[in-house]
XYZ file of C-alpha atoms in Angstrom:
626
model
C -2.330 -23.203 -23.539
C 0.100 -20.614 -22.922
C 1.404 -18.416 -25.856
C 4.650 -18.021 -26.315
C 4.669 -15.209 -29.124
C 7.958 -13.475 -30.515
C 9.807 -10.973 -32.739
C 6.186 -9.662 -34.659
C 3.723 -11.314 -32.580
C 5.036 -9.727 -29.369
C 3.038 -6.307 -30.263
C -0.224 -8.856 -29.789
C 1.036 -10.186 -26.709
C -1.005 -8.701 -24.596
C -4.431 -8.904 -26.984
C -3.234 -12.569 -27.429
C -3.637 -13.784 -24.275
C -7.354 -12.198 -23.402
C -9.684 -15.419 -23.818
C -10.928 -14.807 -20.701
C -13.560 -12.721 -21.266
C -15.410 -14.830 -23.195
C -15.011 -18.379 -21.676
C -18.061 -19.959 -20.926
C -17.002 -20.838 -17.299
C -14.951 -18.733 -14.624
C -12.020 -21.245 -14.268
C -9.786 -24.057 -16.084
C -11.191 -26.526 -13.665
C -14.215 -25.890 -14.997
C -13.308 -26.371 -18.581
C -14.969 -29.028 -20.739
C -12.778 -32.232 -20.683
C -14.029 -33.575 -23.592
C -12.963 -30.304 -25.534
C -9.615 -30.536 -23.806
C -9.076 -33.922 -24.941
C -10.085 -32.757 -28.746
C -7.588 -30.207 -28.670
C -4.797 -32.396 -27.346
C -5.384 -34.630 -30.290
C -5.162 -32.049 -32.445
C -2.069 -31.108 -34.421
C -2.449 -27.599 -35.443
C -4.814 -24.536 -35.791
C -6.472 -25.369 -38.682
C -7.362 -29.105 -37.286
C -8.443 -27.716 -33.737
C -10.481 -24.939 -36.365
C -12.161 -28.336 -38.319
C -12.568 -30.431 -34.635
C -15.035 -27.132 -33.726
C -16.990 -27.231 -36.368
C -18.520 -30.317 -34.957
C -19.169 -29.359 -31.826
C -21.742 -27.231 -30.165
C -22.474 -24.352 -26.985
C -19.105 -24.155 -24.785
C -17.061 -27.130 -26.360
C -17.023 -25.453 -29.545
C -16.152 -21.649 -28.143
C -13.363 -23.372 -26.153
C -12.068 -25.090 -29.221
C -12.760 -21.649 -31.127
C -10.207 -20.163 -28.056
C -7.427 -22.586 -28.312
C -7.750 -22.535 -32.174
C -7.398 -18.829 -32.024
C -4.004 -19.077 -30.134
C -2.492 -21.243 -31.845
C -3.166 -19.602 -35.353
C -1.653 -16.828 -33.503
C 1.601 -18.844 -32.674
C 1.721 -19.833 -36.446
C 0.907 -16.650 -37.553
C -1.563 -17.880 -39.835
C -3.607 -14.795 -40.075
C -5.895 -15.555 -42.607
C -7.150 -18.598 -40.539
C -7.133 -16.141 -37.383
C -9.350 -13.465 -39.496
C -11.690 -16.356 -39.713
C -11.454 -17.813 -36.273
C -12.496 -14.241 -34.368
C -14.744 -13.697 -37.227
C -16.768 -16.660 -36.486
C -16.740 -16.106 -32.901
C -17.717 -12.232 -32.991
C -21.150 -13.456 -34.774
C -21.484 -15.278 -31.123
C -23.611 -14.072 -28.337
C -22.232 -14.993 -25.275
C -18.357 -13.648 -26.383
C -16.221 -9.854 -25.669
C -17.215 -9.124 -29.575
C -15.208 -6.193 -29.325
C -11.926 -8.314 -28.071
C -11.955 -10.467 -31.319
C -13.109 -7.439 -33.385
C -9.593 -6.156 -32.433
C -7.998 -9.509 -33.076
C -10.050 -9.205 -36.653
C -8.434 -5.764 -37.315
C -4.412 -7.195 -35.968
C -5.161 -10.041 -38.376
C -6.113 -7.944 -41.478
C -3.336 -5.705 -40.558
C -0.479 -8.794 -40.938
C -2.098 -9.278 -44.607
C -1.890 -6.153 -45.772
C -5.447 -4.965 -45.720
C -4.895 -1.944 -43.587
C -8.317 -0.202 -44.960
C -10.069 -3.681 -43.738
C -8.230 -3.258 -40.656
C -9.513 0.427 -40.258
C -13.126 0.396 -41.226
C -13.043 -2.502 -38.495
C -11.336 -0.033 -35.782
C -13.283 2.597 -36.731
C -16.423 0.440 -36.166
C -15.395 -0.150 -32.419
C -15.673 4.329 -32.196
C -17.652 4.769 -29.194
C -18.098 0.936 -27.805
C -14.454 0.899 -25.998
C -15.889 0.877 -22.258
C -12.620 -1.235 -20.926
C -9.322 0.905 -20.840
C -7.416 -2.264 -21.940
C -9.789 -2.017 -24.728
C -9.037 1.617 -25.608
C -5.079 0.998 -25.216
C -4.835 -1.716 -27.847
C -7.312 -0.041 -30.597
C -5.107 3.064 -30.002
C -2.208 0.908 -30.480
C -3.280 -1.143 -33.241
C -4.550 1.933 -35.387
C -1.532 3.973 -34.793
C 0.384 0.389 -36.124
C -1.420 0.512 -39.057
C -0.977 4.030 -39.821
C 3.012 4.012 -39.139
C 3.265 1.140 -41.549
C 1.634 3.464 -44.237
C 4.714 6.020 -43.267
C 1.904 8.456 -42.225
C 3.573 8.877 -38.528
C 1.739 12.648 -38.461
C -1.178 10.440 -38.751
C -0.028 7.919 -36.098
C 1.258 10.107 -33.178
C -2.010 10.743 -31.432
C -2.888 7.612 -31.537
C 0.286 6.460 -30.130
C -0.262 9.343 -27.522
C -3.494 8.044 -26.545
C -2.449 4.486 -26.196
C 0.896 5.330 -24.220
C -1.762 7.591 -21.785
C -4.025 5.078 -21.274
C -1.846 2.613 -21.063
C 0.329 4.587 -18.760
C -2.557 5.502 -16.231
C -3.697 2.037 -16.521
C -1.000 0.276 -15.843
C -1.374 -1.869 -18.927
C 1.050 -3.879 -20.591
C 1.992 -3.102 -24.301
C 5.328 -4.721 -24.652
C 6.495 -2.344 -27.994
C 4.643 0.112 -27.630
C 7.517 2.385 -26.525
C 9.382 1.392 -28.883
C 6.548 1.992 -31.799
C 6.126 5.187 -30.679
C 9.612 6.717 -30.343
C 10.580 5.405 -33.754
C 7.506 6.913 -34.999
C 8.241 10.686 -33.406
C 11.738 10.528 -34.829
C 10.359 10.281 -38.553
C 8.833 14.586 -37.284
C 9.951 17.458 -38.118
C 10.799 20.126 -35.457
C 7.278 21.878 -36.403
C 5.337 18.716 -36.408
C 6.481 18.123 -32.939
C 6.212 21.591 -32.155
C 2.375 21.314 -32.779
C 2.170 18.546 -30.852
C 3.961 19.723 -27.808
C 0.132 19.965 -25.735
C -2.199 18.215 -24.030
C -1.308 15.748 -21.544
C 2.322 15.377 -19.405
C 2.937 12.164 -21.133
C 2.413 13.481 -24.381
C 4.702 16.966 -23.879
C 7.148 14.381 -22.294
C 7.311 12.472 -25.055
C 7.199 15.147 -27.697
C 9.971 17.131 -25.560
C 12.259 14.157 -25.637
C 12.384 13.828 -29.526
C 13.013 17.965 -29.991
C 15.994 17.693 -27.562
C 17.418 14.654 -29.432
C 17.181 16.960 -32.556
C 18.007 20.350 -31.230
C 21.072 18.717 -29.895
C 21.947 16.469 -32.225
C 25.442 17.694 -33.249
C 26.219 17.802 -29.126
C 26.727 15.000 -27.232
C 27.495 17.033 -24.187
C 24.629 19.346 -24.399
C 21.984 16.775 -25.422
C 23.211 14.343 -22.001
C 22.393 17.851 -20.136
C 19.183 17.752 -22.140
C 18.388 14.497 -21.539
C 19.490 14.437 -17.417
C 16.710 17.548 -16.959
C 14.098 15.839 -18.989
C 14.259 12.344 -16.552
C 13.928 15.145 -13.060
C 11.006 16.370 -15.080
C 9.545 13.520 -15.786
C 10.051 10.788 -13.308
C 8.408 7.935 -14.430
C 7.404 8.655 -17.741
C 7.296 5.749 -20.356
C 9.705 7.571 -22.229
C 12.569 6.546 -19.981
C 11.823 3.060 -21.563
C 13.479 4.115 -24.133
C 16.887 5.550 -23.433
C 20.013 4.102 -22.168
C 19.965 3.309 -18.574
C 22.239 5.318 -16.470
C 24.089 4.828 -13.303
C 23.115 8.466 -12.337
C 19.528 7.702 -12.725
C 19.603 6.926 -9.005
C 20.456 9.792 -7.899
C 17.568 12.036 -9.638
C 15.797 8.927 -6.828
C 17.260 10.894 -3.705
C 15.136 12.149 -1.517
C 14.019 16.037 -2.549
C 16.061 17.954 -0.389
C 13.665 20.713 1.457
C 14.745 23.790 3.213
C 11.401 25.659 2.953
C 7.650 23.981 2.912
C 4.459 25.559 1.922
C 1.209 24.219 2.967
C -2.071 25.662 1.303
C -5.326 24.939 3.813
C -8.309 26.584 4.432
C -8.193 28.842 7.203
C -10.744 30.924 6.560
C -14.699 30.110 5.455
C -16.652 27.065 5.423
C -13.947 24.582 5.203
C -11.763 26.025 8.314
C -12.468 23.244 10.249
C -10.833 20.552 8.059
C -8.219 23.286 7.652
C -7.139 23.108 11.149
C -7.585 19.498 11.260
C -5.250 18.505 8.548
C -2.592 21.572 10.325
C -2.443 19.575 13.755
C -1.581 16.588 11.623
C 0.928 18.683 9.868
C 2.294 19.963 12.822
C 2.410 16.707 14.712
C 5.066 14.950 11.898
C 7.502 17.881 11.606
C 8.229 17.512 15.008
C 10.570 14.444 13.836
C 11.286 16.265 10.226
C 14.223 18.574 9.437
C 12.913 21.138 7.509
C 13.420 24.608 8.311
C 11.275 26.442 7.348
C 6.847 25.821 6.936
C 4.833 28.465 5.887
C 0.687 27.869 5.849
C -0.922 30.333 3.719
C -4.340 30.143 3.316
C -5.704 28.146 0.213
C -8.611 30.691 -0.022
C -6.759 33.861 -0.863
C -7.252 35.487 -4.401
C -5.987 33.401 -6.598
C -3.191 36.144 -8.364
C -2.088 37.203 -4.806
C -1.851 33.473 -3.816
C 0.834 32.578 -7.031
C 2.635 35.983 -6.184
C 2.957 34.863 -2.759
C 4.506 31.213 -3.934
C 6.323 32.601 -6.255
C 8.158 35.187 -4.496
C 8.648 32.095 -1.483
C 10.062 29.658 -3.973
C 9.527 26.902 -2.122
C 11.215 23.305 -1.985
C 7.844 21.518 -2.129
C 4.445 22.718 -1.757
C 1.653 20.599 0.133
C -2.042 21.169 -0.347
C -4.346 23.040 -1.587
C -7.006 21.208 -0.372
C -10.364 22.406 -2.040
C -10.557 21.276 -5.825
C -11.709 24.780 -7.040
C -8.805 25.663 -5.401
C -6.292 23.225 -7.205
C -8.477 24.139 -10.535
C -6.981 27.918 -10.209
C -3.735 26.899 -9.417
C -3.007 24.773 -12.424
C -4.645 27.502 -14.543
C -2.173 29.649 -13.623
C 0.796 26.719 -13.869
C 1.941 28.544 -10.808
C 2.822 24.985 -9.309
C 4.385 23.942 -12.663
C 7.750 23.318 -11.457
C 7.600 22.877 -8.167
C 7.499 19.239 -6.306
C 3.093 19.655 -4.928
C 1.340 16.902 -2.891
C -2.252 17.897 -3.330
C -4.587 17.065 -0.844
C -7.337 16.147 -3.273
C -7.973 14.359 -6.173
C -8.025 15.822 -9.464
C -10.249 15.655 -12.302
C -8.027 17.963 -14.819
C -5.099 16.955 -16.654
C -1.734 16.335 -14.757
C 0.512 18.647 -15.662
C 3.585 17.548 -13.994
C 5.130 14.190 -12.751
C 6.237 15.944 -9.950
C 2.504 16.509 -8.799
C 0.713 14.073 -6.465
C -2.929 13.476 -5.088
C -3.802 12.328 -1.907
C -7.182 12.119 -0.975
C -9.232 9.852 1.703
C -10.690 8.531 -1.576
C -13.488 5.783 -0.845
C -13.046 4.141 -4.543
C -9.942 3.002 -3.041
C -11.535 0.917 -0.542
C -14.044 -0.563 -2.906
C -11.287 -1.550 -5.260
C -9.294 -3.287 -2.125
C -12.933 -4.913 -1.019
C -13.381 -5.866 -5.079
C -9.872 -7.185 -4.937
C -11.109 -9.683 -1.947
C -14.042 -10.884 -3.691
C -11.819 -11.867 -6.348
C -9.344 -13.966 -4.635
C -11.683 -15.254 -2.587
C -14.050 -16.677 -6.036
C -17.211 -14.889 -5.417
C -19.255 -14.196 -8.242
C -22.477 -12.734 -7.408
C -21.951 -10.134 -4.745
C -25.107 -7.845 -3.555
C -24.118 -4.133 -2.982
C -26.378 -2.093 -0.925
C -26.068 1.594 -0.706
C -27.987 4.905 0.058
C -30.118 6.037 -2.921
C -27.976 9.617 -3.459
C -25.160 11.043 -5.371
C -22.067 9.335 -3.730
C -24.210 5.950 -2.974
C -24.315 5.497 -6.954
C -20.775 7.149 -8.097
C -19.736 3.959 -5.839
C -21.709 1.277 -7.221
C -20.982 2.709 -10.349
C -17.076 2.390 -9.762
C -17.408 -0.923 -8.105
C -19.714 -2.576 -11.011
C -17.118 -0.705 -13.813
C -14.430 -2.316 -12.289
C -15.887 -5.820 -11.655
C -16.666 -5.803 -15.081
C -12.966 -6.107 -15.895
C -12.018 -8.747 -13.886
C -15.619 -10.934 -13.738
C -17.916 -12.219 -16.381
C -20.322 -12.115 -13.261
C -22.612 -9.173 -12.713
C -23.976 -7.886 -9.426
C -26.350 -7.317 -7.121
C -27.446 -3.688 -6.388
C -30.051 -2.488 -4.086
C -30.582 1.595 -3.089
C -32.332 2.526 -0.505
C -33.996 5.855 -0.480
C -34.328 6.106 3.575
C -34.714 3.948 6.768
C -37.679 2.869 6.089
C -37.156 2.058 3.036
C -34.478 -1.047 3.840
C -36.542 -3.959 4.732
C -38.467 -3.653 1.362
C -34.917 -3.157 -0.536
C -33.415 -5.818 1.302
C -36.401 -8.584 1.245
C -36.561 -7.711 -2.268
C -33.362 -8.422 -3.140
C -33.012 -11.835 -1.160
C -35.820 -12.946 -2.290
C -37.739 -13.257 0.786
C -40.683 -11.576 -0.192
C -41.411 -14.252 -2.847
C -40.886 -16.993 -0.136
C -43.664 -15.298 1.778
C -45.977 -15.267 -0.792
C -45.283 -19.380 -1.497
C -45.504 -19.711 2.510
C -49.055 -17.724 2.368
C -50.470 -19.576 -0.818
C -49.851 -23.236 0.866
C -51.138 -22.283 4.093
C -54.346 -20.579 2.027
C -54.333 -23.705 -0.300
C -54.553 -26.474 2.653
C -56.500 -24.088 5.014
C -54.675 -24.555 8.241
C -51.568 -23.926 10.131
C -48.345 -25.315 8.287
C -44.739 -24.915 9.676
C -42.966 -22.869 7.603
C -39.457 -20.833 7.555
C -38.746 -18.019 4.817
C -35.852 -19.156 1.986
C -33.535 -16.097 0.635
C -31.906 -16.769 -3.085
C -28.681 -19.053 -2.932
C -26.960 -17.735 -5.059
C -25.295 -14.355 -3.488
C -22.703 -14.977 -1.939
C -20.898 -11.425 -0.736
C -23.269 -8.287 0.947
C -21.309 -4.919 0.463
C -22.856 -2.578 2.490
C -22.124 1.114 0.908
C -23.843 3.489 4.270
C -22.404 5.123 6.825
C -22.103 4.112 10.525
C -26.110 4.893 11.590
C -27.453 2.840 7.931
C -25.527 -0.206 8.315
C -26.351 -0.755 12.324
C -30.019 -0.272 10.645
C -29.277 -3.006 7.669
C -27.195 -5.739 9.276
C -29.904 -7.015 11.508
C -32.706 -6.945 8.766
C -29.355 -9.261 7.037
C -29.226 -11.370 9.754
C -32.819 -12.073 10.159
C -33.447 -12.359 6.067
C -30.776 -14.832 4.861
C -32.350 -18.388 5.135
C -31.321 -20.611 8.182
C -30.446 -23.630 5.033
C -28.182 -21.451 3.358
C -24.383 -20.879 4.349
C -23.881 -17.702 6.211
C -23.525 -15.087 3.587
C -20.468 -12.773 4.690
C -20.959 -9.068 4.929
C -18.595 -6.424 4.243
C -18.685 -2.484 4.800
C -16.033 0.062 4.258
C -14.487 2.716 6.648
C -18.111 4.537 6.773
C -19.016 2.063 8.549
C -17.236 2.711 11.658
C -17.315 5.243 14.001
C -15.410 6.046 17.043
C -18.163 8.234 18.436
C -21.111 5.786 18.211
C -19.054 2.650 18.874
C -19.042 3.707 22.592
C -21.997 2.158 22.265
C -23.098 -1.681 22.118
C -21.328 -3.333 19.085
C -23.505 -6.326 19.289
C -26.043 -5.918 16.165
C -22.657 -5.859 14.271
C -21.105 -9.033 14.915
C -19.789 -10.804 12.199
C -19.212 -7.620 10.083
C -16.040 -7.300 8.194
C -14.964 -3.582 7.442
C -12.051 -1.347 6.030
C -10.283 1.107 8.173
C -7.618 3.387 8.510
C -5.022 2.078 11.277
C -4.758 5.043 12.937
C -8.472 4.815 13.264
C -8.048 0.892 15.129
C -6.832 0.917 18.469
C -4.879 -2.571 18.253
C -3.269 -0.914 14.914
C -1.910 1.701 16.023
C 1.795 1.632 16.594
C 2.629 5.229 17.423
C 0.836 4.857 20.483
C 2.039 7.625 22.648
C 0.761 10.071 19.452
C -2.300 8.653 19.684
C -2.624 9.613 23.604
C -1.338 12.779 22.767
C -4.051 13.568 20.586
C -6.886 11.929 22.315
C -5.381 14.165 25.553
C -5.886 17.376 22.819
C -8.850 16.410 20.827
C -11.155 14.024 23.182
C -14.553 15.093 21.412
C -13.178 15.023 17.748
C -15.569 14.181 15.148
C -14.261 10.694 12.616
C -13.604 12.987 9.629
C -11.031 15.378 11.586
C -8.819 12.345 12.635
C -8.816 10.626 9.552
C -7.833 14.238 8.080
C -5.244 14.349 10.917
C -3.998 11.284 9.833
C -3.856 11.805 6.043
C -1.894 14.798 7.049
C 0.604 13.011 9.220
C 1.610 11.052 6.793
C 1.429 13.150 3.902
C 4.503 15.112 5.581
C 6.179 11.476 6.378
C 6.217 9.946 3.499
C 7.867 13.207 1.673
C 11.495 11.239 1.524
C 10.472 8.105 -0.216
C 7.597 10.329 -2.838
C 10.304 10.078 -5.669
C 11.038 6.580 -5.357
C 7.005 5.707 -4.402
C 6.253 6.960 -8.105
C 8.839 5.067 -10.166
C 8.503 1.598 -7.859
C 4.757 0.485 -8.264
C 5.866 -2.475 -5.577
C 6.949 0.001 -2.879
C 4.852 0.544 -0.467
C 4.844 3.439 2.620
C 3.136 2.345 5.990
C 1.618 5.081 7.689
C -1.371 6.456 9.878
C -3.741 6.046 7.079
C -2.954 2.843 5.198
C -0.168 1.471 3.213
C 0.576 3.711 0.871
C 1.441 3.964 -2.711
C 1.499 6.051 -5.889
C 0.217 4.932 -9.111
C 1.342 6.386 -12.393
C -1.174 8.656 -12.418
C 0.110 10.084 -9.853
C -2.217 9.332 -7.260
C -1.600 8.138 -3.569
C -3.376 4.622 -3.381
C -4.274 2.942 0.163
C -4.786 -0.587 1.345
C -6.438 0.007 4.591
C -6.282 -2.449 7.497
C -9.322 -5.128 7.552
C -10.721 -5.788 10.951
C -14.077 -7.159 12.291
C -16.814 -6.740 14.577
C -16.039 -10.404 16.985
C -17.866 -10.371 20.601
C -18.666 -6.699 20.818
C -14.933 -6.427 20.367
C -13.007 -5.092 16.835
C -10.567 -7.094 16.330
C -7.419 -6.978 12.948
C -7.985 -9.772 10.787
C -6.139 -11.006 7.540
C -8.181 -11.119 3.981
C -6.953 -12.236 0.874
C -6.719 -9.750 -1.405
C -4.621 -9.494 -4.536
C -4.445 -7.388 -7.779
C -6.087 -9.299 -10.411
C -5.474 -9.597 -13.853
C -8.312 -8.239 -16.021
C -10.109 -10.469 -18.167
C -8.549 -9.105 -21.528
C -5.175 -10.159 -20.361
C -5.372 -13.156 -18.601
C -4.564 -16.398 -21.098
C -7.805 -18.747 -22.547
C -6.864 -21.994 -20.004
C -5.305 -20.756 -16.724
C -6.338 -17.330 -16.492
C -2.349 -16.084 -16.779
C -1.182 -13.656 -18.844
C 1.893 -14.632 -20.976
C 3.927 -11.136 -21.902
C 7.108 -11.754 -23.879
């Protein structure tokens, strides 16, 4: 059932339609149809409510669901209150998902210190950022309807950042807020005018709209320099849309460009790396003037030189210690940066990007794949050290959002160690031991063949190029000859120029990520590409994916503006299809390909943003925002 909610029940429109996470199977089709039929022959909440009471296991949670929605769409919340009550008492549900929908119900009666003690409860257990966004939300409600909005601002802070950086949907949230900041004084805001750019954005916005309150002129000056400061913050949600908003869109106009790389110390290598890829796109650029200065000087003579230099835009640094000093100095404050890292701090302007060869990227787009494609219990294998687990870790945090489903993870410590990880996790081992006890039970030769498990059905392979030419044949040899043929994915690590000179046949089959500049048949600047090869014929993988990264990091500098408002618009370049997310970072979907005939050859994968559990609708998986 779909839920149409308006006027008050659009603030739960998003926590409304998040059955998902709880239903006992993955899909609608899968649904009981005798619980379907119940709930047609129902005529309201409270019968659907009675029909479960007298049923058991998933008929009953899947009356419990539709029950829930359509006490919802009656906005009988004292029926709801019991509903989510009765299924948070239940194993197999997201407890914390009705927990909220305990606290929105209590809230719509009234009993806002119910509703509290029931958020505060949830303190600590709030693992899912859609999760976090609505129990920010729904406690800074609660606290605004008390007309206590000193009390309700950083919650609405931390629910428009999360949400924000997330891209969740909270349709009023906005809204909520804005009319909550506009009950401060100047010195309330004042105090608040800290932490993260969303939240000086937002705070900044309400002290111009009273500092220039008695000015019409002077407050649309006001308001014209707060939407170049901050492009694409939520706050532009809430003021009038105007026709000069697309010009603030233009492309930044740059006379003078300064690029921060190592040239000096252990990192000069990647320095000059990412410099021929600099150099290389502003032959077809009209900028004129670059400067490189080198990311490594002392930090106070480094912000002396950029300020005196004033530059148009600033690209790099590239080291993260190095972007740490910077932004402790807000030397970069107001100036347009593309960063050539990722970075952990806090952004402090919407004019500051990150662009980084990032490998969660690729295990999101590989996630992504898995599913669109329905597959529920993928196997990860990956090297038993630091980055082998930060990816696991990201892939199994993510899956967890999207997949009632839980993986597969094997780590191997070395070579050696992958035929025990990978017979372990198969099964095979176990099928050995079987094999041996008949043939020790009837005491003579018995045809036999191994049996892997059944039920995996994805291998991610986490290693770089040597490991997985290691762990695809002990694949190949482990997964029973009765089972389908298990596909096998690895990402860009995978591949490598330099030892793919060599036979590709223990990899056939294999299905990888890669950047196109990295693909031969991809490549559509062809005559750069024999440019470079002419100039660089030994180079190791990491310097041309650096040199591509900082091709297009100079390329893509007239659509950046419009990249970070538009989260459909996309920028094609060396080293994937670009984008920027509101965080600011530069996203890439990287070309698929596969390892056919000792050949690589492009190939097409479905692969498509889902919806995470906690949105997505109790019957069809959809998420219905009004």
């Amino acid at each position: 059932m779909r839920l149409k909610l308006v006027s008050l029940l659009i603030i739960l429109s998003g926590l409304s339609a998040c059955s998902t996470t709880e239903k006992p199977t993955k899909t609608s089709d899968n649904l009981n149809s005798s619980a379907n039929t119940l709930k047609n022959e129902a005529l309201n909440a409270q019968s659907i409510y009675q029909l479960a009471q007298n049923r058991f296991g998933a008929d009953k949670i899947q009356l419990l669901y539709s029950a829930r929605d359509s006490a919802i769409t009656e906005e009988n919340w004292p029926l709801l209150e019991t509903i989510c009550s009765e299924l948070a008492l239940t194993a197999s549900v997201d407890q914390i998902q009705n927990r909220l929908y305990i606290a929105f119900a209590q809230k719509e009666q009234n009993k806002n210190q119910q509703a509290l003690e029931v958020l505060n409860s949830l303190e600590g257990q709030l693992k899912q950022p859609e999760h976090f966004a609505w129990h920010q939300f729904l406690t800074a409600s609660i606290f605004a309807s008390q007309n206590l909005p000193k009390r309700a601002a950083p919650y609405f802070f931390a629910a428009s950042e999360s949400a924000t950086k997330n891209t969740i949907s909270i349709p009023q949230l906005s809204d909520a807020l804005w009319k909550n900041l506009k009950q401060l004084s100047s010195y309330a805001l004042e105090r608040f005018n800290r932490g993260s750019v969303i939240q000086q954005g937002w705070v900044n916005l309400a002290l111009y709209h009273q500092v220039y309150a008695n000015s019409s002129v002077d407050l649309d000056q006001a308001i014209n320099n707060w939407r170049r400061r901050y492009l694409g913050h939520p706050g532009n949600n809430v003021l009038p849309k105007q026709e000069t908003y697309a010009n603030e869109l233009a492309p930044i106009n740059i006379e003078r460009l300064v690029v921060l790389l190592p040239q000096s110390g252990a990192n000069k290598r990647l320095g000059d790396a990412l410099k021929a890829g600099i150099l290389a796109a502003l032959d077809k650029k009209e900028i004129n003037e670059t400067l490189f200065i080198d990311e490594n000087t002392e930090t106070e003579a480094l912000s002396a030189q950029i300020s005196q230099l004033q530059p148009d835009f600033v690209i790099g640094p590239l080291l993260k210690a190095n972007i740490d000093k910077l932004a402790n100095t807000n030397t970069l404050l107001d100036i347009p940066t593309l960063h050539l890292n990722t970075f952990d701090g806090e952004r402090t302007s919407l004019q500051h990007y990150f662009f980084a060869l990032n490998p969660e990227h690729e295990v999101q787009q590989t996630l992504e794949h898995f599913l669109a494609q329905g597959y529920q219990k993928p196997m990860l294998l990956a090297p038993n050290n630091t980055n082998g687990q930060r990816l696991v870790d990201y892939f199994n945090l993510q899956w967890q959002r999207y997949s009632e489903t839980t993986t597969q993870v094997g780590f191997y410590n070395d070579n050696k160690d992958m035929p025990n990880t990978i017979t372990s996790l198969l099964e095979v081992d176990k099928s050995k031991e079987r094999i041996k006890s008949v043939k020790a039970l009837f005491n003579k030769e018995v045809e036999s063949e191994t049996r892997s498990r059944g039920d995996i059905d994805a291998i991610y392979i986490l290693g770089d190029a040597i490991e997985t030419r290691l762990i695809k044949p002990y694949l190949d040899v482990n997964v029973s000859t009765f089972a389908d043929r298990i596909p096998i994915y690895a990402s860009s690590k995978s591949h490598s120029k330099q030892i793919d000179t060599t036979d590709k046949g223990d990899l056939d089959g294999l299905y990888f990520t890669e950047l196109p500049w990295m693909l031969d048949s991809q490549i559509k600047q062809y005559n750069l590409r024999q440019q470079y090869n002419d100039l660089w014929p030994e180079q190791a993988d990491i310097s041309q994916r650096l040199f591509a990264m900082a091709y297009d990091s100079v390329t893509m500098l007239n659509d950046i503006r419009q990249l970070s408002v538009t989260p459909d618009k996309y920028f094609s370049g060396l080293s994937g299809k670009l984008s920027i997310n509101s965080a600011g970072d530069i996203e890439r979907s990287l070309q698929w390909a596969q390892y056919s005939n000792r050949r690589i050859k492009p190939v097409e994968l479905k692969t498509q943003r889902p919806v995470p559990l906690f949105m997505q609708s109790a019957n069809d998986g959809i998420t219905i925002i009004n």
